[in-house]
mmCIF file of C-alpha atoms in Angstrom:
data_model
loop_
_atom_site.group_PDB
_atom_site.id
_atom_site.type_symbol
_atom_site.label_atom_id
_atom_site.label_comp_id
_atom_site.label_asym_id
_atom_site.label_seq_id
_atom_site.Cartn_x
_atom_site.Cartn_y
_atom_site.Cartn_z
ATOM 1 C CA MET B 1 6.548 -48.938 -2.449
ATOM 2 C CA GLY B 2 4.131 -45.986 -2.100
ATOM 3 C CA GLU B 3 6.998 -43.657 -1.209
ATOM 4 C CA ALA B 4 8.867 -44.696 -4.319
ATOM 5 C CA PHE B 5 6.026 -43.373 -6.488
ATOM 6 C CA ALA B 6 5.305 -40.275 -4.375
ATOM 7 C CA TRP B 7 7.699 -38.271 -6.547
ATOM 8 C CA LEU B 8 5.547 -39.117 -9.576
ATOM 9 C CA GLY B 9 2.519 -37.582 -7.835
ATOM 10 C CA LYS B 10 4.465 -34.410 -7.107
ATOM 11 C CA ILE B 11 5.615 -34.132 -10.707
ATOM 12 C CA PHE B 12 2.028 -34.664 -11.908
ATOM 13 C CA GLU B 13 0.801 -31.875 -9.552
ATOM 14 C CA LEU B 14 3.459 -29.514 -10.899
ATOM 15 C CA ILE B 15 2.561 -30.273 -14.511
ATOM 16 C CA THR B 16 -1.179 -29.748 -13.893
ATOM 17 C CA ALA B 17 -0.441 -26.412 -12.173
ATOM 18 C CA LEU B 18 1.085 -25.230 -15.460
ATOM 19 C CA ILE B 19 -2.096 -25.918 -17.438
ATOM 20 C CA PRO B 20 -4.687 -23.099 -17.551
ATOM 21 C CA ARG B 21 -8.096 -24.040 -16.132
ATOM 22 C CA PRO B 22 -11.612 -22.728 -16.686
ATOM 23 C CA PHE B 23 -13.558 -21.122 -13.858
ATOM 24 C CA ILE B 24 -17.252 -20.201 -13.948
ATOM 25 C CA ILE B 25 -18.758 -17.317 -11.991
ATOM 26 C CA ASP B 26 -22.528 -17.956 -11.727
ATOM 27 C CA ALA B 27 -25.195 -15.285 -12.264
ATOM 28 C CA THR B 28 -25.671 -15.047 -8.475
ATOM 29 C CA GLN B 29 -21.971 -14.499 -7.810
ATOM 30 C CA GLU B 30 -19.066 -12.181 -8.399
ATOM 31 C CA GLY B 31 -15.448 -13.054 -7.887
ATOM 32 C CA VAL B 32 -11.906 -11.908 -7.421
ATOM 33 C CA LYS B 33 -8.829 -13.173 -9.213
ATOM 34 C CA PHE B 34 -5.565 -12.763 -7.290
ATOM 35 C CA LYS B 35 -2.594 -12.747 -9.681
ATOM 36 C CA TYR B 36 0.793 -13.416 -8.110
ATOM 37 C CA GLY B 37 -0.868 -12.998 -4.712
ATOM 38 C CA LYS B 38 -1.272 -9.233 -5.017
ATOM 39 C CA TYR B 39 -2.881 -8.035 -8.249
ATOM 40 C CA ILE B 40 -6.643 -8.082 -7.871
ATOM 41 C CA VAL B 41 -9.061 -8.451 -10.776
ATOM 42 C CA HIS B 42 -12.823 -8.095 -10.190
ATOM 43 C CA LEU B 43 -14.795 -10.849 -11.974
ATOM 44 C CA LEU B 44 -18.440 -10.531 -13.026
ATOM 45 C CA PRO B 45 -20.565 -13.580 -13.984
ATOM 46 C CA GLY B 46 -19.023 -15.490 -16.890
ATOM 47 C CA VAL B 47 -16.365 -18.034 -17.827
ATOM 48 C CA TYR B 48 -12.725 -17.262 -17.088
ATOM 49 C CA GLY B 49 -9.414 -18.992 -17.457
ATOM 50 C CA TYR B 50 -6.738 -18.938 -14.806
ATOM 51 C CA TRP B 51 -3.293 -20.358 -14.299
ATOM 52 C CA PRO B 52 -3.214 -22.226 -10.946
ATOM 53 C CA LEU B 53 0.536 -21.782 -10.513
ATOM 54 C CA VAL B 54 0.257 -18.001 -10.068
ATOM 55 C CA THR B 55 -3.481 -17.280 -9.775
ATOM 56 C CA LYS B 56 -6.189 -17.895 -7.199
ATOM 57 C CA VAL B 57 -9.875 -17.315 -7.972
ATOM 58 C CA VAL B 58 -12.477 -16.805 -5.228
ATOM 59 C CA ALA B 59 -16.236 -16.411 -5.812
ATOM 60 C CA ILE B 60 -18.832 -14.961 -3.422
ATOM 61 C CA GLN B 61 -22.643 -14.897 -3.459
ATOM 62 C CA VAL B 62 -23.845 -11.336 -4.059
ATOM 63 C CA LYS B 63 -27.614 -11.829 -4.115
ATOM 64 C CA ARG B 64 -29.928 -11.380 -1.113
ATOM 65 C CA GLN B 65 -28.918 -13.387 1.952
ATOM 66 C CA ALA B 66 -29.940 -13.368 5.608
ATOM 67 C CA VAL B 67 -28.306 -13.929 8.972
ATOM 68 C CA VAL B 68 -30.512 -15.034 11.862
ATOM 69 C CA LEU B 69 -28.962 -14.065 15.177
ATOM 70 C CA LYS B 70 -29.798 -16.185 18.169
ATOM 71 C CA PRO B 71 -31.583 -14.389 20.991
ATOM 72 C CA GLN B 72 -29.341 -12.561 23.456
ATOM 73 C CA VAL B 73 -30.049 -11.724 27.081
ATOM 74 C CA LEU B 74 -29.415 -7.980 27.429
ATOM 75 C CA THR B 75 -29.726 -5.286 30.083
ATOM 76 C CA THR B 76 -31.659 -2.081 29.467
ATOM 77 C CA LYS B 77 -30.755 1.421 30.643
ATOM 78 C CA ASP B 78 -32.977 0.984 33.717
ATOM 79 C CA GLY B 79 -31.389 -2.365 34.665
ATOM 80 C CA LYS B 80 -34.125 -4.681 33.339
ATOM 81 C CA SER B 81 -33.277 -7.879 31.465
ATOM 82 C CA VAL B 82 -34.684 -8.613 28.022
ATOM 83 C CA ILE B 83 -34.207 -11.324 25.436
ATOM 84 C CA MET B 84 -33.898 -10.141 21.847
ATOM 85 C CA GLY B 85 -33.256 -12.034 18.614
ATOM 86 C CA THR B 86 -32.774 -10.388 15.227
ATOM 87 C CA LEU B 87 -32.563 -11.087 11.511
ATOM 88 C CA ILE B 88 -30.320 -9.145 9.130
ATOM 89 C CA ALA B 89 -30.969 -9.287 5.349
ATOM 90 C CA TYR B 90 -28.208 -8.074 3.060
ATOM 91 C CA THR B 91 -26.587 -8.145 -0.378
ATOM 92 C CA ILE B 92 -22.961 -7.824 -1.396
ATOM 93 C CA ILE B 93 -22.406 -4.610 -3.369
ATOM 94 C CA ASP B 94 -18.598 -4.739 -3.542
ATOM 95 C CA ALA B 95 -17.191 -8.255 -3.973
ATOM 96 C CA VAL B 96 -13.600 -7.023 -3.878
ATOM 97 C CA ALA B 97 -14.077 -5.375 -0.460
ATOM 98 C CA ALA B 98 -16.046 -8.378 0.839
ATOM 99 C CA LEU B 99 -13.202 -10.731 -0.104
ATOM 100 C CA THR B 100 -10.211 -8.535 0.747
ATOM 101 C CA GLU B 101 -11.179 -6.333 3.711
ATOM 102 C CA VAL B 102 -11.982 -9.233 6.071
ATOM 103 C CA ASP B 103 -10.731 -12.784 6.418
ATOM 104 C CA ASN B 104 -14.188 -14.304 6.886
ATOM 105 C CA LEU B 105 -17.226 -12.243 5.887
ATOM 106 C CA SER B 106 -19.747 -14.574 7.565
ATOM 107 C CA GLU B 107 -18.012 -14.262 10.932
ATOM 108 C CA THR B 108 -17.735 -10.492 10.501
ATOM 109 C CA LEU B 109 -21.474 -10.236 9.769
ATOM 110 C CA PHE B 110 -22.266 -12.155 12.951
ATOM 111 C CA GLU B 111 -19.765 -10.197 15.034
ATOM 112 C CA VAL B 112 -20.941 -6.766 13.876
ATOM 113 C CA SER B 113 -24.630 -7.658 14.091
ATOM 114 C CA GLN B 114 -24.382 -9.322 17.510
ATOM 115 C CA GLY B 115 -22.315 -6.369 18.744
ATOM 116 C CA ALA B 116 -24.808 -3.763 17.533
ATOM 117 C CA VAL B 117 -27.794 -5.183 19.409
ATOM 118 C CA PRO B 118 -26.490 -4.540 22.966
ATOM 119 C CA GLY B 119 -25.579 -0.966 22.033
ATOM 120 C CA VAL B 120 -29.142 -0.266 20.924
ATOM 121 C CA VAL B 121 -30.738 -1.948 23.958
ATOM 122 C CA ALA B 122 -28.381 -0.446 26.565
ATOM 123 C CA GLY B 123 -29.373 3.093 25.574
ATOM 124 C CA LYS B 124 -33.107 2.565 26.226
ATOM 125 C CA THR B 125 -35.331 1.809 29.184
ATOM 126 C CA LEU B 126 -37.655 -1.199 29.093
ATOM 127 C CA GLN B 127 -40.653 1.044 28.371
ATOM 128 C CA GLN B 128 -38.809 2.754 25.504
ATOM 129 C CA LEU B 129 -37.889 -0.643 24.054
ATOM 130 C CA ILE B 130 -41.468 -1.907 24.278
ATOM 131 C CA HIS B 131 -42.630 1.263 22.517
ATOM 132 C CA ASP B 132 -39.905 1.109 19.830
ATOM 133 C CA VAL B 133 -40.398 -2.595 19.097
ATOM 134 C CA SER B 134 -44.105 -2.055 18.436
ATOM 135 C CA GLU B 135 -44.155 1.455 16.897
ATOM 136 C CA ILE B 136 -44.055 1.467 13.096
ATOM 137 C CA SER B 137 -41.538 3.854 11.515
ATOM 138 C CA ASP B 138 -42.052 5.772 8.287
ATOM 139 C CA ALA B 139 -39.388 3.683 6.529
ATOM 140 C CA GLU B 140 -40.218 0.536 4.602
ATOM 141 C CA SER B 141 -37.864 -2.306 3.822
ATOM 142 C CA GLY B 142 -37.958 -4.973 1.163
ATOM 143 C CA ASN B 143 -39.771 -7.063 3.734
ATOM 144 C CA GLY B 144 -42.578 -4.655 4.610
ATOM 145 C CA VAL B 145 -42.750 -2.131 7.407
ATOM 146 C CA MET B 146 -40.030 -1.585 9.975
ATOM 147 C CA THR B 147 -40.435 -0.672 13.616
ATOM 148 C CA ILE B 148 -38.433 2.147 15.179
ATOM 149 C CA LEU B 149 -36.149 -0.424 16.825
ATOM 150 C CA ASP B 150 -35.643 -2.248 13.495
ATOM 151 C CA LEU B 151 -34.668 1.020 11.831
ATOM 152 C CA GLU B 152 -32.232 2.030 14.577
ATOM 153 C CA LEU B 153 -30.586 -1.396 14.519
ATOM 154 C CA CYS B 154 -30.390 -1.314 10.714
ATOM 155 C CA GLU B 155 -28.680 2.094 10.702
ATOM 156 C CA ARG B 156 -26.107 0.945 13.248
ATOM 157 C CA VAL B 157 -25.278 -2.310 11.434
ATOM 158 C CA SER B 158 -25.298 -0.675 7.957
ATOM 159 C CA SER B 159 -22.807 2.016 8.884
ATOM 160 C CA ILE B 160 -20.222 -0.601 9.877
ATOM 161 C CA LEU B 161 -20.818 -3.243 7.193
ATOM 162 C CA ARG B 162 -20.814 -0.774 4.283
ATOM 163 C CA GLY B 163 -17.015 -0.645 4.547
ATOM 164 C CA PHE B 164 -16.878 -4.385 3.891
ATOM 165 C CA GLY B 165 -18.935 -4.208 0.689
ATOM 166 C CA VAL B 166 -22.230 -5.179 2.357
ATOM 167 C CA ASN B 167 -25.558 -3.411 1.796
ATOM 168 C CA VAL B 168 -27.969 -4.096 4.657
ATOM 169 C CA LEU B 169 -31.502 -4.331 3.231
ATOM 170 C CA TYR B 170 -33.311 -4.506 6.550
ATOM 171 C CA CYS B 171 -33.091 -5.668 10.160
ATOM 172 C CA LYS B 172 -35.985 -7.248 12.024
ATOM 173 C CA VAL B 173 -36.435 -8.005 15.686
ATOM 174 C CA THR B 174 -37.639 -11.618 15.586
ATOM 175 C CA ASP B 175 -37.851 -12.305 19.324
ATOM 176 C CA PHE B 176 -38.425 -9.852 22.149
ATOM 177 C CA SER B 177 -39.388 -10.479 25.744
ATOM 178 C CA SER B 178 -38.615 -9.147 29.174
ATOM 179 C CA CYS B 179 -37.135 -11.783 31.443
ATOM 180 C CA ARG B 180 -35.611 -12.457 34.806
ATOM 181 C CA VAL B 181 -32.012 -13.637 34.875
ATOM 182 C CA LEU B 182 -30.965 -15.900 37.703
ATOM 183 C CA ASN B 183 -27.256 -15.996 38.399
ATOM 184 C CA ILE B 184 -26.550 -19.238 40.184
ATOM 185 C CA SER B 185 -23.090 -19.144 41.658
ATOM 186 C CA GLY B 186 -21.343 -20.241 44.763
ATOM 187 C CA ASP B 187 -20.271 -23.449 46.425
ATOM 188 C CA PHE B 188 -22.941 -26.090 45.935
ATOM 189 C CA GLY B 189 -21.216 -28.402 48.388
ATOM 190 C CA SER B 190 -21.642 -26.167 51.425
ATOM 191 C CA SER B 191 -24.827 -26.108 53.458
ATOM 192 C CA LYS B 192 -25.609 -22.625 54.737
#
């Protein structure tokens, strides 16, 4: 019986796709309207109408946001192991680029940020890292002072994310410690 009325549901979906619908972009968002899958219209906060049959509307938060990266175990230039966690604060300055240059901006933020940290650490010895994580730079962020390591990390992440419409406000090292990494491998069943 349900299959007999399934065609009615499909007809109802088609009819509703022909009716224009309202869409609200909040004050904390911007959006993009894709017409016919290719024409892009940048939307600022406000009320818009769209035709679901040929239009798709996507909104994105553009106000200050933060990504907290879990601590990573990294190796320094002199072969020492350290654990370092970071925080990246950012805003979206180009909603069109943020929604069209990458498939998933959140994943891209994590990927770029997580990838930048090893590059910064690998170029320094443990003593240089300890100095740079505690030495205050001349630059200030929206969250107070930045260390030399914060500033270097911020420059590296900013240069990549700018192309995706992201403005990095600041980077902070949240966790830092030297550590010893034990690599347990081998056959546990054998007795040597």
